[in-house]
């Protein structure tokens, strides 16, 4: 079964027509379930290599949560490997021709849940800043959910396919792999550093007494290394969350535009 969503809307005072026309081919849910049940081993989306990497990420994230409250080394190792694999599954999908909607959503859900679980721990570790961590969780989930949904209703095959005329910031963020990796990695590094600050209390000058530190950087020697890493990655975290705000706002405008287009089409049909 297929359906098509076509939208048109009145423009500004000039009376211009909106140029957003979309066509999405939908598959009946029962048909989709039957296809997934009947898939063979040679063409089983659940067993695609990038999706197997995704399951590994979930397991590692679970291990990091298990160790989070009492073994920071194991927790950090499992968490960081899970995050680094995020940069591998996409490359594997493209190299093997195994891109899938399931894999894209699995990847996004794993990212959101992993970061949110760490932020929940940070809320208990830093109760004075719990409201900030709760806000970051809400912003992360709402921004990515609305962006994913707006991508689907406008016919995009991938939530990362953002054109520059929709948002230059999001276009650069999603279409430059180096920028995407740097921002995501820097954001996670900041949160992991905050976690390790609760466990590491030895200043750099004491932990590395043989290290020469220039006089104009001497004040940094009183920091622990997680504090120093947090200081260096803080602005990246701020930038990443500004992008989340932009993404939420642009997705909201797209959804409102689709609403207006559908309402205009309904009025035209009733006339």
Tab-separated table of C-alpha atoms in Angstrom:
chain	number	residue	atom	x	y	z
A	1	UNK	CA	0.000	0.000	0.000
A	2	UNK	CA	1.382	3.416	-0.866
A	3	UNK	CA	0.269	6.910	-0.070
A	4	UNK	CA	1.547	10.312	-1.055
A	5	UNK	CA	1.794	13.437	0.997
A	6	UNK	CA	1.683	16.608	-1.057
A	7	UNK	CA	1.811	20.015	0.541
A	8	UNK	CA	1.444	23.576	-0.644
A	9	UNK	CA	1.129	26.747	1.355
A	10	UNK	CA	0.602	30.449	0.780
A	11	UNK	CA	3.744	32.513	1.114
A	12	UNK	CA	4.328	35.906	2.665
A	13	UNK	CA	2.543	39.149	1.689
A	14	UNK	CA	3.676	38.616	-1.874
A	15	UNK	CA	1.345	35.641	-2.114
A	16	UNK	CA	4.106	33.275	-3.198
A	17	UNK	CA	3.544	29.540	-3.059
A	18	UNK	CA	5.747	27.523	-0.745
A	19	UNK	CA	8.287	25.556	-2.663
A	20	UNK	CA	8.228	22.530	-0.387
A	21	UNK	CA	6.502	19.625	-2.161
A	22	UNK	CA	7.089	16.180	-0.747
A	23	UNK	CA	6.233	12.650	-1.694
A	24	UNK	CA	6.668	9.831	0.773
A	25	UNK	CA	5.937	6.245	-0.099
A	26	UNK	CA	4.579	4.463	2.946
A	27	UNK	CA	4.475	0.744	3.624
A	28	UNK	CA	1.592	-0.771	5.557
A	29	UNK	CA	2.696	-1.750	9.098
A	30	UNK	CA	1.406	-5.336	8.734
A	31	UNK	CA	3.269	-5.747	5.444
A	32	UNK	CA	6.445	-4.399	7.063
A	33	UNK	CA	6.165	-6.841	9.986
A	34	UNK	CA	5.623	-9.769	7.594
A	35	UNK	CA	8.643	-8.750	5.506
A	36	UNK	CA	10.849	-8.496	8.601
A	37	UNK	CA	9.653	-11.913	9.815
A	38	UNK	CA	10.244	-13.604	6.470
A	39	UNK	CA	13.688	-12.132	5.754
A	40	UNK	CA	16.401	-14.642	4.939
A	41	UNK	CA	19.888	-14.946	6.407
A	42	UNK	CA	21.426	-13.526	3.206
A	43	UNK	CA	19.255	-10.399	3.452
A	44	UNK	CA	18.599	-9.947	7.158
A	45	UNK	CA	18.732	-6.296	8.153
A	46	UNK	CA	19.047	-7.250	11.824
A	47	UNK	CA	22.329	-8.988	10.968
A	48	UNK	CA	23.862	-6.221	8.847
A	49	UNK	CA	27.441	-5.562	9.968
A	50	UNK	CA	26.802	-1.926	11.003
A	51	UNK	CA	23.810	-3.078	13.063
A	52	UNK	CA	25.947	-5.736	14.757
A	53	UNK	CA	28.334	-2.907	15.634
A	54	UNK	CA	25.317	-1.048	17.001
A	55	UNK	CA	24.410	-3.962	19.278
A	56	UNK	CA	28.015	-4.018	20.492
A	57	UNK	CA	27.697	-0.338	21.358
A	58	UNK	CA	24.567	-1.079	23.402
A	59	UNK	CA	26.335	-3.862	25.323
A	60	UNK	CA	29.356	-1.661	26.027
A	61	UNK	CA	27.089	1.170	27.165
A	62	UNK	CA	25.358	-1.252	29.524
A	63	UNK	CA	28.716	-2.356	30.922
A	64	UNK	CA	29.752	1.246	31.476
A	65	UNK	CA	26.562	1.850	33.454
A	66	UNK	CA	27.241	-1.273	35.506
A	67	UNK	CA	30.708	-0.051	36.494
A	68	UNK	CA	29.818	3.650	36.727
A	69	UNK	CA	29.244	3.827	40.462
A	70	UNK	CA	32.305	1.895	41.628
A	71	UNK	CA	34.919	1.277	38.890
A	72	UNK	CA	35.731	4.454	36.901
A	73	UNK	CA	38.450	2.860	34.752
A	74	UNK	CA	36.271	0.072	33.380
A	75	UNK	CA	33.338	2.461	33.056
A	76	UNK	CA	35.343	5.030	31.087
A	77	UNK	CA	36.914	2.390	28.842
A	78	UNK	CA	33.578	0.781	27.942
A	79	UNK	CA	31.868	4.164	27.473
A	80	UNK	CA	34.598	5.596	25.238
A	81	UNK	CA	34.800	2.464	23.040
A	82	UNK	CA	31.014	2.557	22.625
A	83	UNK	CA	31.192	6.200	21.539
A	84	UNK	CA	34.126	5.612	19.172
A	85	UNK	CA	32.262	2.772	17.453
A	86	UNK	CA	29.670	5.388	16.517
A	87	UNK	CA	32.176	6.634	13.927
A	88	UNK	CA	32.680	3.110	12.559
A	89	UNK	CA	29.168	1.817	11.920
A	90	UNK	CA	28.326	4.534	9.399
A	91	UNK	CA	31.503	3.902	7.413
A	92	UNK	CA	30.814	0.155	7.470
A	93	UNK	CA	27.254	0.726	6.251
A	94	UNK	CA	28.404	2.772	3.267
A	95	UNK	CA	31.339	0.498	2.419
A	96	UNK	CA	29.213	-2.671	2.501
A	97	UNK	CA	26.081	-1.161	0.991
A	98	UNK	CA	24.174	-1.929	4.189
A	99	UNK	CA	22.612	1.402	5.066
A	100	UNK	CA	19.211	1.006	6.708
A	101	UNK	CA	16.562	3.065	8.470
A	102	UNK	CA	16.714	0.621	11.370
A	103	UNK	CA	20.460	1.180	11.686
A	104	UNK	CA	20.094	4.968	11.564
A	105	UNK	CA	17.460	4.968	14.307
A	106	UNK	CA	19.390	2.394	16.382
A	107	UNK	CA	22.456	4.637	16.155
A	108	UNK	CA	20.559	7.744	17.231
A	109	UNK	CA	18.689	6.010	20.064
A	110	UNK	CA	21.941	4.502	21.388
A	111	UNK	CA	23.610	7.927	21.361
A	112	UNK	CA	20.725	9.610	23.164
A	113	UNK	CA	20.296	6.903	25.808
A	114	UNK	CA	24.032	6.513	26.503
A	115	UNK	CA	24.612	10.232	27.017
A	116	UNK	CA	21.416	10.608	29.042
A	117	UNK	CA	22.398	7.799	31.410
A	118	UNK	CA	25.738	9.489	32.057
A	119	UNK	CA	23.983	12.820	32.640
A	120	UNK	CA	21.654	11.115	35.132
A	121	UNK	CA	24.699	9.958	37.080
A	122	UNK	CA	26.201	13.453	36.907
A	123	UNK	CA	22.934	14.837	38.306
A	124	UNK	CA	23.449	12.753	41.431
A	125	UNK	CA	27.194	13.451	41.572
A	126	UNK	CA	26.673	17.219	41.237
A	127	UNK	CA	23.233	17.837	42.822
A	128	UNK	CA	23.674	21.611	42.642
A	129	UNK	CA	23.755	21.326	38.838
A	130	UNK	CA	21.055	18.662	38.501
A	131	UNK	CA	18.648	21.071	36.797
A	132	UNK	CA	21.239	21.867	34.112
A	133	UNK	CA	21.863	18.182	33.401
A	134	UNK	CA	18.112	17.541	33.250
A	135	UNK	CA	17.745	20.418	30.794
A	136	UNK	CA	20.524	18.982	28.602
A	137	UNK	CA	18.790	15.578	28.550
A	138	UNK	CA	15.467	17.158	27.570
A	139	UNK	CA	17.101	19.324	24.903
A	140	UNK	CA	19.016	16.394	23.413
A	141	UNK	CA	15.983	14.118	23.158
A	142	UNK	CA	13.514	16.760	21.957
A	143	UNK	CA	15.923	18.211	19.410
A	144	UNK	CA	16.774	14.876	17.796
A	145	UNK	CA	13.227	13.489	17.943
A	146	UNK	CA	11.711	16.540	16.275
A	147	UNK	CA	14.522	16.640	13.722
A	148	UNK	CA	14.034	12.969	12.865
A	149	UNK	CA	10.255	13.377	12.600
A	150	UNK	CA	10.499	16.519	10.461
A	151	UNK	CA	12.910	14.663	8.156
A	152	UNK	CA	10.424	11.816	7.746
A	153	UNK	CA	7.382	13.990	7.017
A	154	UNK	CA	9.292	15.986	4.402
A	155	UNK	CA	10.431	12.859	2.560
A	156	UNK	CA	14.101	12.836	3.521
A	157	UNK	CA	15.720	9.418	3.368
A	158	UNK	CA	18.216	10.327	6.078
A	159	UNK	CA	18.065	12.796	8.960
A	160	UNK	CA	21.599	13.934	8.082
A	161	UNK	CA	20.550	15.143	4.627
A	162	UNK	CA	20.079	18.802	5.522
A	163	UNK	CA	20.367	21.382	2.738
A	164	UNK	CA	22.099	24.711	3.241
A	165	UNK	CA	18.936	26.647	2.363
A	166	UNK	CA	17.192	25.091	5.380
A	167	UNK	CA	20.052	25.758	7.806
A	168	UNK	CA	23.671	26.542	7.048
A	169	UNK	CA	24.693	25.531	10.572
A	170	UNK	CA	23.016	22.108	10.377
A	171	UNK	CA	24.217	21.582	6.800
A	172	UNK	CA	27.827	22.149	7.834
A	173	UNK	CA	27.398	20.095	11.005
A	174	UNK	CA	25.938	17.029	9.274
A	175	UNK	CA	27.750	17.164	5.935
A	176	UNK	CA	31.294	17.615	7.202
A	177	UNK	CA	32.277	14.347	8.885
A	178	UNK	CA	35.231	15.942	10.663
A	179	UNK	CA	33.042	18.641	12.212
A	180	UNK	CA	30.417	16.081	13.223
A	181	UNK	CA	33.014	13.847	14.877
A	182	UNK	CA	34.782	16.749	16.607
A	183	UNK	CA	31.579	18.192	18.062
A	184	UNK	CA	30.132	14.852	19.199
A	185	UNK	CA	33.444	13.618	20.601
A	186	UNK	CA	34.160	16.909	22.379
A	187	UNK	CA	30.705	16.887	23.930
A	188	UNK	CA	31.175	13.354	25.278
A	189	UNK	CA	34.725	14.100	26.458
A	190	UNK	CA	33.412	16.998	28.558
A	191	UNK	CA	30.801	14.823	30.290
A	192	UNK	CA	33.269	11.974	30.854
A	193	UNK	CA	35.718	14.480	32.333
A	194	UNK	CA	33.060	15.671	34.772
A	195	UNK	CA	32.509	12.037	35.759
A	196	UNK	CA	36.234	11.417	36.316
A	197	UNK	CA	36.580	14.607	38.351
A	198	UNK	CA	34.700	12.823	41.129
A	199	UNK	CA	37.369	10.105	41.210
A	200	UNK	CA	40.674	11.812	40.380
A	201	UNK	CA	41.923	14.336	42.930
A	202	UNK	CA	45.691	14.373	42.352
A	203	UNK	CA	47.007	17.574	40.711
A	204	UNK	CA	48.980	17.224	37.497
A	205	UNK	CA	52.102	18.527	39.235
A	206	UNK	CA	51.986	15.623	41.712
A	207	UNK	CA	50.955	12.890	39.301
A	208	UNK	CA	53.606	13.894	36.727
A	209	UNK	CA	56.450	15.506	38.736
A	210	UNK	CA	58.937	15.012	35.893
A	211	UNK	CA	56.798	16.986	33.438
A	212	UNK	CA	58.170	20.420	32.591
A	213	UNK	CA	55.465	23.091	32.627
A	214	UNK	CA	56.337	26.576	31.310
A	215	UNK	CA	55.974	29.336	33.930
A	216	UNK	CA	53.051	30.970	32.124
A	217	UNK	CA	51.119	27.662	32.366
A	218	UNK	CA	52.145	26.939	35.957
A	219	UNK	CA	48.663	27.576	37.308
A	220	UNK	CA	47.409	24.621	35.254
A	221	UNK	CA	49.619	22.281	37.256
A	222	UNK	CA	47.260	22.635	40.206
A	223	UNK	CA	44.445	21.119	38.120
A	224	UNK	CA	43.742	17.410	37.949
A	225	UNK	CA	43.902	16.047	34.414
A	226	UNK	CA	40.089	15.540	34.203
A	227	UNK	CA	39.626	19.181	35.238
A	228	UNK	CA	42.034	20.285	32.517
A	229	UNK	CA	40.298	18.165	29.861
A	230	UNK	CA	36.907	19.487	30.987
A	231	UNK	CA	38.213	23.044	30.689
A	232	UNK	CA	39.495	22.411	27.152
A	233	UNK	CA	36.295	20.685	25.966
A	234	UNK	CA	33.767	22.986	27.643
A	235	UNK	CA	33.303	25.298	24.652
A	236	UNK	CA	32.776	22.309	22.349
A	237	UNK	CA	29.984	21.131	24.646
A	238	UNK	CA	28.428	24.599	24.573
A	239	UNK	CA	28.640	24.645	20.763
A	240	UNK	CA	27.078	21.186	20.479
A	241	UNK	CA	24.097	22.230	22.577
A	242	UNK	CA	23.684	25.457	20.609
A	243	UNK	CA	23.414	23.233	17.534
A	244	UNK	CA	20.751	21.203	19.380
A	245	UNK	CA	18.778	24.415	19.963
A	246	UNK	CA	19.092	25.367	16.271
A	247	UNK	CA	18.028	21.860	15.260
A	248	UNK	CA	14.981	22.004	17.548
A	249	UNK	CA	13.940	25.406	16.217
A	250	UNK	CA	14.380	24.474	12.545
A	251	UNK	CA	12.497	21.184	13.026
A	252	UNK	CA	9.663	23.066	14.741
A	253	UNK	CA	9.421	25.505	11.821
A	254	UNK	CA	9.394	22.650	9.308
A	255	UNK	CA	6.582	20.865	11.152
A	256	UNK	CA	4.567	24.088	11.388
A	257	UNK	CA	5.156	24.644	7.658
A	258	UNK	CA	3.848	21.149	6.900
A	259	UNK	CA	0.782	21.881	9.046
A	260	UNK	CA	0.134	25.104	7.145
A	261	UNK	CA	0.573	23.350	3.800
A	262	UNK	CA	-1.868	20.596	4.751
A	263	UNK	CA	-4.432	23.105	6.062
A	264	UNK	CA	-4.151	25.151	2.854
A	265	UNK	CA	-4.599	21.998	0.766
A	266	UNK	CA	-7.653	21.013	2.828
A	267	UNK	CA	-9.216	24.452	2.298
A	268	UNK	CA	-8.599	24.281	-1.441
A	269	UNK	CA	-10.160	20.823	-1.570
A	270	UNK	CA	-13.263	21.947	0.308
A	271	UNK	CA	-13.861	24.917	-1.985
